[in-house]
Short mmCIF file of C-alpha atoms in Angstrom, two decimals:
data_model
loop_
_atom_site.label_atom_id
_atom_site.label_comp_id
_atom_site.label_asym_id
_atom_site.label_seq_id
_atom_site.Cartn_x
_atom_site.Cartn_y
_atom_site.Cartn_z
CA MET A 461 -98.60 63.47 200.52
CA THR A 462 -96.59 66.58 201.33
CA ARG A 463 -98.86 68.98 203.18
CA THR A 464 -98.43 72.74 203.12
CA SER A 465 -97.88 74.04 206.64
CA LEU A 466 -100.89 75.79 208.11
CA ARG A 467 -98.73 78.84 208.80
CA ASP A 468 -97.92 79.09 205.10
CA ALA A 469 -101.52 78.46 204.06
CA VAL A 470 -102.97 81.29 206.15
CA ALA A 471 -100.32 83.66 204.83
CA SER A 472 -102.05 83.52 201.44
CA ARG A 473 -105.72 82.70 202.03
CA ALA A 474 -108.47 81.98 204.53
CA VAL A 475 -108.79 78.38 205.72
CA VAL A 476 -112.06 76.75 206.82
CA LEU A 477 -112.17 75.22 210.30
CA ASP A 478 -114.70 72.66 211.48
CA GLY A 479 -117.65 73.30 213.80
CA GLY A 480 -118.79 72.05 217.18
CA LEU A 481 -117.67 68.44 217.55
CA ALA A 482 -119.69 67.87 220.70
CA THR A 483 -122.77 69.34 219.02
CA LEU A 484 -122.50 66.81 216.23
CA LEU A 485 -121.89 63.90 218.60
CA GLU A 486 -124.93 64.86 220.65
CA ARG A 487 -126.98 65.10 217.47
CA HIS A 488 -126.03 61.52 216.74
CA GLY A 489 -127.37 60.42 220.11
CA HIS A 490 -124.26 60.28 222.27
CA ASP A 491 -124.58 61.16 225.95
CA LEU A 492 -122.09 63.93 226.81
CA SER A 493 -123.53 64.82 230.19
CA SER A 494 -120.54 63.69 232.27
CA ASP A 495 -117.76 66.03 233.36
CA LEU A 496 -115.57 64.47 230.64
CA TRP A 497 -117.98 65.75 227.96
CA SER A 498 -117.02 64.58 224.45
CA ALA A 499 -113.66 63.32 225.77
CA ARG A 500 -115.51 60.31 227.21
CA LEU A 501 -116.02 58.99 223.70
CA LEU A 502 -112.28 58.93 223.06
CA ARG A 503 -112.15 56.18 225.65
CA ASP A 504 -115.52 54.49 225.15
CA GLU A 505 -116.57 55.04 221.50
CA PRO A 506 -113.60 56.28 219.47
CA ALA A 507 -115.18 55.30 216.15
CA ALA A 508 -117.92 57.86 216.77
CA VAL A 509 -115.32 60.61 217.13
CA GLU A 510 -113.59 59.67 213.89
CA ALA A 511 -116.95 59.54 212.08
CA ALA A 512 -117.78 63.07 213.28
CA HIS A 513 -114.44 64.36 212.03
CA ARG A 514 -115.10 62.72 208.67
CA GLU A 515 -118.51 64.39 208.50
CA PHE A 516 -117.00 67.84 209.00
CA PHE A 517 -114.32 67.21 206.39
CA ALA A 518 -116.96 66.01 203.94
CA ALA A 519 -118.89 69.23 204.60
CA GLY A 520 -115.94 71.34 203.52
CA ALA A 521 -113.84 71.82 206.65
CA GLU A 522 -110.09 71.91 206.05
CA VAL A 523 -109.07 71.56 209.70
CA ALA A 524 -110.24 69.04 212.28
CA THR A 525 -109.94 70.13 215.90
CA THR A 526 -109.39 67.10 218.11
CA ALA A 527 -111.66 65.94 220.93
CA SER A 528 -108.94 66.55 223.52
CA TYR A 529 -110.43 69.83 224.81
CA GLN A 530 -111.76 68.22 227.97
CA VAL A 531 -108.97 65.69 228.42
CA SER A 532 -106.79 66.34 231.46
CA PHE A 533 -104.75 64.28 233.86
CA GLU A 534 -106.91 65.65 236.67
CA GLY A 535 -110.28 64.97 235.05
CA PHE A 536 -109.56 61.43 233.92
CA GLY A 537 -107.55 60.80 237.07
CA ALA A 538 -110.66 61.50 239.14
CA GLN A 539 -112.26 58.57 237.34
CA GLY A 540 -109.39 56.21 238.08
CA ALA A 541 -107.19 56.61 234.98
CA ASP A 542 -103.42 56.67 235.51
CA ARG A 543 -101.15 59.12 233.73
CA GLY A 544 -100.18 56.66 231.03
CA GLU A 545 -103.82 56.07 230.18
CA VAL A 546 -104.52 59.80 229.96
CA ALA A 547 -101.54 60.35 227.67
CA ALA A 548 -102.80 57.54 225.46
CA VAL A 549 -106.24 59.19 225.25
CA LEU A 550 -104.64 62.48 224.23
CA ARG A 551 -102.67 60.76 221.48
CA ARG A 552 -105.77 58.84 220.39
CA SER A 553 -107.62 62.12 219.86
CA VAL A 554 -105.00 63.09 217.29
CA GLU A 555 -104.92 59.66 215.66
CA LEU A 556 -108.68 59.73 215.08
CA ALA A 557 -108.68 63.21 213.57
CA ALA A 558 -105.67 62.38 211.39
CA ALA A 559 -107.32 59.18 210.14
CA ALA A 560 -110.42 61.16 209.14
CA ARG A 561 -108.31 63.80 207.42
CA ASP A 562 -106.25 61.27 205.50
CA ALA A 563 -109.38 59.45 204.35
CA VAL A 564 -111.52 62.43 203.36
CA ALA A 565 -109.32 65.54 202.97
CA PRO A 566 -105.66 64.53 202.68
CA GLY A 567 -104.63 68.11 201.99
CA GLY A 568 -106.19 69.27 205.26
CA TRP A 569 -104.84 69.73 208.75
CA VAL A 570 -105.34 68.56 212.35
CA ALA A 571 -105.35 70.97 215.29
CA ALA A 572 -104.74 69.32 218.66
CA SER A 573 -107.12 71.02 221.07
CA VAL A 574 -105.76 72.37 224.35
CA GLY A 575 -108.72 73.41 226.44
CA PRO A 576 -108.52 75.91 229.31
CA TYR A 577 -108.22 75.14 233.00
CA GLY A 578 -111.88 76.09 233.39
CA ALA A 579 -112.96 73.16 231.21
CA VAL A 580 -111.60 70.73 233.78
CA LEU A 581 -113.64 72.38 236.52
CA ALA A 582 -116.80 71.71 234.45
CA ASP A 583 -118.56 74.67 236.04
CA GLY A 584 -118.52 77.18 233.21
CA SER A 585 -115.53 79.12 234.55
CA GLU A 586 -113.95 79.20 231.08
CA TYR A 587 -116.68 81.79 230.44
CA ARG A 588 -115.80 83.78 233.57
CA GLY A 589 -112.06 83.42 234.15
CA ASP A 590 -112.44 83.48 237.94
CA TYR A 591 -109.73 80.90 238.54
CA ASP A 592 -108.23 79.75 241.82
CA LEU A 593 -104.74 79.34 240.27
CA ASP A 594 -102.06 81.94 239.57
CA VAL A 595 -99.81 81.95 236.51
CA ALA A 596 -97.39 79.44 238.03
CA GLY A 597 -100.23 77.11 238.91
CA LEU A 598 -101.72 77.41 235.44
CA ARG A 599 -98.36 76.65 233.85
CA ALA A 600 -98.06 73.52 235.96
CA PHE A 601 -101.57 72.47 234.97
CA HIS A 602 -101.02 72.95 231.24
CA ARG A 603 -97.45 71.64 230.96
CA PRO A 604 -97.95 67.85 230.93
CA ARG A 605 -100.85 67.94 228.48
CA LEU A 606 -99.06 70.39 226.21
CA GLU A 607 -96.01 68.12 226.19
CA VAL A 608 -98.04 65.10 225.08
CA LEU A 609 -99.97 66.95 222.37
CA ALA A 610 -96.87 68.80 221.17
CA SER A 611 -95.20 65.44 220.62
CA THR A 612 -97.89 64.60 218.04
CA VAL A 613 -97.22 67.68 215.89
CA GLY A 614 -95.54 66.44 212.75
CA SER A 615 -96.76 62.89 213.28
CA GLY A 616 -100.53 63.36 213.11
CA ALA A 617 -101.27 66.88 214.29
CA ASP A 618 -100.15 69.99 212.44
CA VAL A 619 -100.75 72.64 215.08
CA LEU A 620 -101.95 73.10 218.65
CA ALA A 621 -105.26 74.88 219.19
CA VAL A 622 -105.05 76.60 222.56
CA GLU A 623 -108.65 77.67 222.89
CA THR A 624 -111.41 79.23 224.98
CA VAL A 625 -108.91 81.00 227.25
CA PRO A 626 -110.82 83.48 229.45
CA CYS A 627 -108.17 85.60 231.18
CA LEU A 628 -104.74 87.17 230.78
CA ALA A 629 -103.22 85.02 233.52
CA GLU A 630 -103.94 81.90 231.47
CA VAL A 631 -102.71 83.62 228.30
CA GLU A 632 -99.43 84.37 230.07
CA ALA A 633 -99.18 80.80 231.32
CA VAL A 634 -99.73 79.05 227.98
CA LEU A 635 -97.52 81.48 226.09
CA ALA A 636 -94.70 80.86 228.55
CA GLU A 637 -95.07 77.12 227.99
CA LEU A 638 -95.13 77.48 224.19
CA ASP A 639 -92.28 79.96 223.91
CA GLY A 640 -89.13 78.34 222.57
CA THR A 641 -90.68 74.95 221.81
CA GLY A 642 -90.84 75.43 218.06
CA VAL A 643 -94.34 73.92 218.06
CA PRO A 644 -96.88 75.94 216.03
CA ALA A 645 -100.06 76.93 217.83
CA TRP A 646 -102.98 79.26 217.60
CA LEU A 647 -104.29 81.10 220.65
CA SER A 648 -108.02 81.73 220.92
CA LEU A 649 -109.87 83.42 223.75
CA SER A 650 -113.45 83.42 224.93
CA ALA A 651 -114.46 87.06 224.93
CA ALA A 652 -117.29 89.57 224.96
CA ASP A 653 -117.46 93.25 223.98
CA GLY A 654 -113.78 93.39 223.08
CA ARG A 655 -112.66 92.09 226.47
CA THR A 656 -111.69 88.74 227.93
CA ARG A 657 -114.32 86.93 229.94
CA ALA A 658 -112.49 88.17 233.03
CA GLY A 659 -113.01 91.75 231.81
CA GLU A 660 -109.48 92.57 230.60
CA PRO A 661 -108.67 94.26 227.27
CA LEU A 662 -108.67 91.63 224.56
CA ALA A 663 -106.08 93.56 222.56
CA GLU A 664 -103.66 93.11 225.45
CA ALA A 665 -103.87 89.34 225.08
CA PHE A 666 -103.17 89.61 221.37
CA ALA A 667 -100.20 91.88 222.05
CA MET A 668 -98.76 89.37 224.51
CA ALA A 669 -98.86 86.66 221.85
CA ALA A 670 -97.04 88.83 219.31
CA ASP A 671 -93.71 88.09 221.01
CA VAL A 672 -94.05 84.30 220.78
CA ALA A 673 -92.90 82.98 217.41
CA GLU A 674 -94.77 79.70 217.84
CA VAL A 675 -98.15 81.46 217.69
CA ILE A 676 -99.37 81.44 214.08
CA ALA A 677 -102.74 83.13 214.74
CA VAL A 678 -104.70 84.76 217.54
CA GLY A 679 -108.39 85.40 217.97
CA VAL A 680 -111.58 84.21 219.61
CA ASN A 681 -113.84 81.19 219.83
CA CYS A 682 -116.97 80.16 221.70
CA THR A 683 -118.17 83.74 221.67
CA THR A 684 -121.17 85.15 219.84
CA PRO A 685 -120.86 85.85 216.12
CA ALA A 686 -121.28 89.56 216.86
CA ASP A 687 -118.46 89.52 219.40
CA ALA A 688 -116.30 87.64 216.90
CA GLY A 689 -116.74 90.53 214.48
CA THR A 690 -115.72 92.96 217.22
CA ALA A 691 -112.62 90.98 218.13
CA VAL A 692 -111.10 90.42 214.70
CA PRO A 693 -110.01 94.04 214.08
CA LEU A 694 -108.33 94.10 217.51
CA VAL A 695 -105.79 91.58 216.26
CA GLY A 696 -104.46 94.18 213.84
CA ASP A 697 -101.38 93.18 211.89
CA ARG A 698 -99.75 91.27 214.75
CA ARG A 699 -100.86 87.88 213.43
CA PRO A 700 -103.54 86.38 211.18
CA ALA A 701 -106.82 86.18 213.07
CA VAL A 702 -108.56 82.96 214.01
CA VAL A 703 -112.31 83.18 214.60
CA TYR A 704 -114.78 80.41 215.29
CA PRO A 705 -117.79 81.61 217.25
CA ASN A 706 -120.59 79.51 218.59
CA SER A 707 -124.13 79.77 217.28
CA GLY A 708 -124.90 82.78 219.42
CA GLN A 709 -126.84 80.71 221.92
CA SER A 710 -125.74 80.78 225.56
CA TRP A 711 -124.61 77.87 227.73
CA ASN A 712 -126.34 77.41 231.10
CA ALA A 713 -123.78 75.59 233.24
CA ALA A 714 -126.39 74.82 235.92
CA THR A 715 -128.82 73.06 233.58
CA ARG A 716 -126.07 71.97 231.14
CA MET A 717 -128.20 73.19 228.23
CA TRP A 718 -127.94 75.77 225.46
CA GLU A 719 -130.49 78.58 225.47
CA GLY A 720 -131.71 81.08 222.86
CA ARG A 721 -131.70 81.02 219.06
CA SER A 722 -128.84 80.67 216.57
CA ALA A 723 -127.27 83.83 215.16
CA PHE A 724 -124.52 82.09 213.17
CA HIS A 725 -124.73 83.30 209.57
CA ALA A 726 -122.16 82.28 206.99
CA ALA A 727 -122.52 85.67 205.32
CA ASP A 728 -120.66 87.20 208.29
CA VAL A 729 -117.47 85.59 207.00
CA ALA A 730 -116.94 88.45 204.53
CA GLY A 731 -116.54 90.90 207.39
CA TRP A 732 -114.27 88.59 209.34
CA VAL A 733 -111.98 87.98 206.38
CA ALA A 734 -111.92 91.68 205.51
CA GLY A 735 -110.82 92.32 209.09
CA GLY A 736 -107.93 89.88 208.85
CA ALA A 737 -109.39 86.48 209.70
CA ARG A 738 -107.54 83.61 208.04
CA LEU A 739 -108.79 80.67 210.12
CA VAL A 740 -112.60 80.73 210.07
CA GLY A 741 -115.11 78.23 211.40
CA GLY A 742 -117.58 77.58 214.18
CA CYS A 743 -117.71 76.31 217.74
CA CYS A 744 -120.60 75.04 219.85
CA ARG A 745 -123.90 74.41 218.03
CA VAL A 746 -122.30 74.96 214.61
CA GLY A 747 -122.83 71.85 212.50
CA PRO A 748 -121.64 70.46 209.17
CA GLU A 749 -124.40 72.27 207.28
CA ASP A 750 -123.14 75.58 208.70
CA VAL A 751 -119.58 74.70 207.69
CA SER A 752 -120.78 73.95 204.16
CA SER A 753 -122.48 77.34 203.98
CA LEU A 754 -119.40 79.03 205.38
CA ARG A 755 -117.20 77.28 202.79
CA LEU A 756 -119.45 78.56 200.00
CA ALA A 757 -119.45 82.06 201.45
CA LEU A 758 -115.68 81.99 201.76
CA GLY A 759 -115.43 80.99 198.11
CA ARG A 760 -117.47 84.04 197.17
CA VAL A 761 -115.28 86.27 199.29
CA SER A 762 -112.06 84.97 197.74
CA GLY A 763 -113.55 84.83 194.26
CA SER A 764 -112.72 81.15 193.90
#
C-alpha cells in the first residue's frame, strides 16, 4: 500500500510511537545482560524481536523503533563479527520491524534506531555525556552505521530515529552527517531539567537542528515523564516535537537494574500534545499496556 510519509502525518496530527522494546523482551524471559543488550537477539533470536514489534503494533503503536540502538561495528566487532556481519544485523533490525508493521499495521511506520556513542560503551554515559571523543571522532563513529540504516529508508524503514543523545557535541556530529543526505530523521536527546545530560541548554540543541532539512522532529526520550513535559515547550515552532519518556524509574548502570516506581501516566499526553508534541510514546519500562492507554488518551485529546 502507499504509505503517507511520517513528515506529512505529523504535520496534521499526533502519531503514537511504541514503548520499550528491551523491556518487553525481558518480560518475555530473554536475557539482555550482555553489552549488546537487545541487539543480541537480532543475531540469536530474531523471531522474538519481530514478535515484540507485533505486540506493540497490536497495542496501538503506529511506529516501530528497530532494535538497532545497541548495534555498532565496534560492539559486535569486539565479539568477533566482521563489518559485513554487522551491516547485515543492522539491516535485519529493519526487516523484522517492517515485517511486523506489514502484518499488523500496514499503514504504520518503521524508525531505524541510531543509538548514541554512549550506548556502545555500556557504562551509562548516554545519561552523562562525558565522552572521550570530539565532534570529528563522533562523526567517524556514527558515519558507517548511519550509512547502512539510511540505505534502508524507503525499502523497509521510513525514518531514522537518532535517539538518547546526551550532549551538544554529539548533536553537532549527527546533524553534520545527516545534512544534505535527504534522509528523514528525528533527533531525540536524553535530558533533565531543560538541559542535556551534559548540562547544556536543551533549547540550543533544538536550535541547531532547525537548520537541517532532514530533521522532521526534535525532542527527548529516556527521560522522566516530568522532564519530557519541561522539554516539549522548548522546541517551540522550530519543528514538531517528539517525546517518549521512560517510566520515570532510574537506571543503575553498576547493578544493571531499574530502580524506583513508574510515573508514566497516559493522561500526560494532553499536555505534551498541547505543547507541540506530534510523535508520542514511551521508552524504557513502558510496555504495550501503556501504549494502549496512551493511544486512548491521544484519541480523547484529538477528539477522534
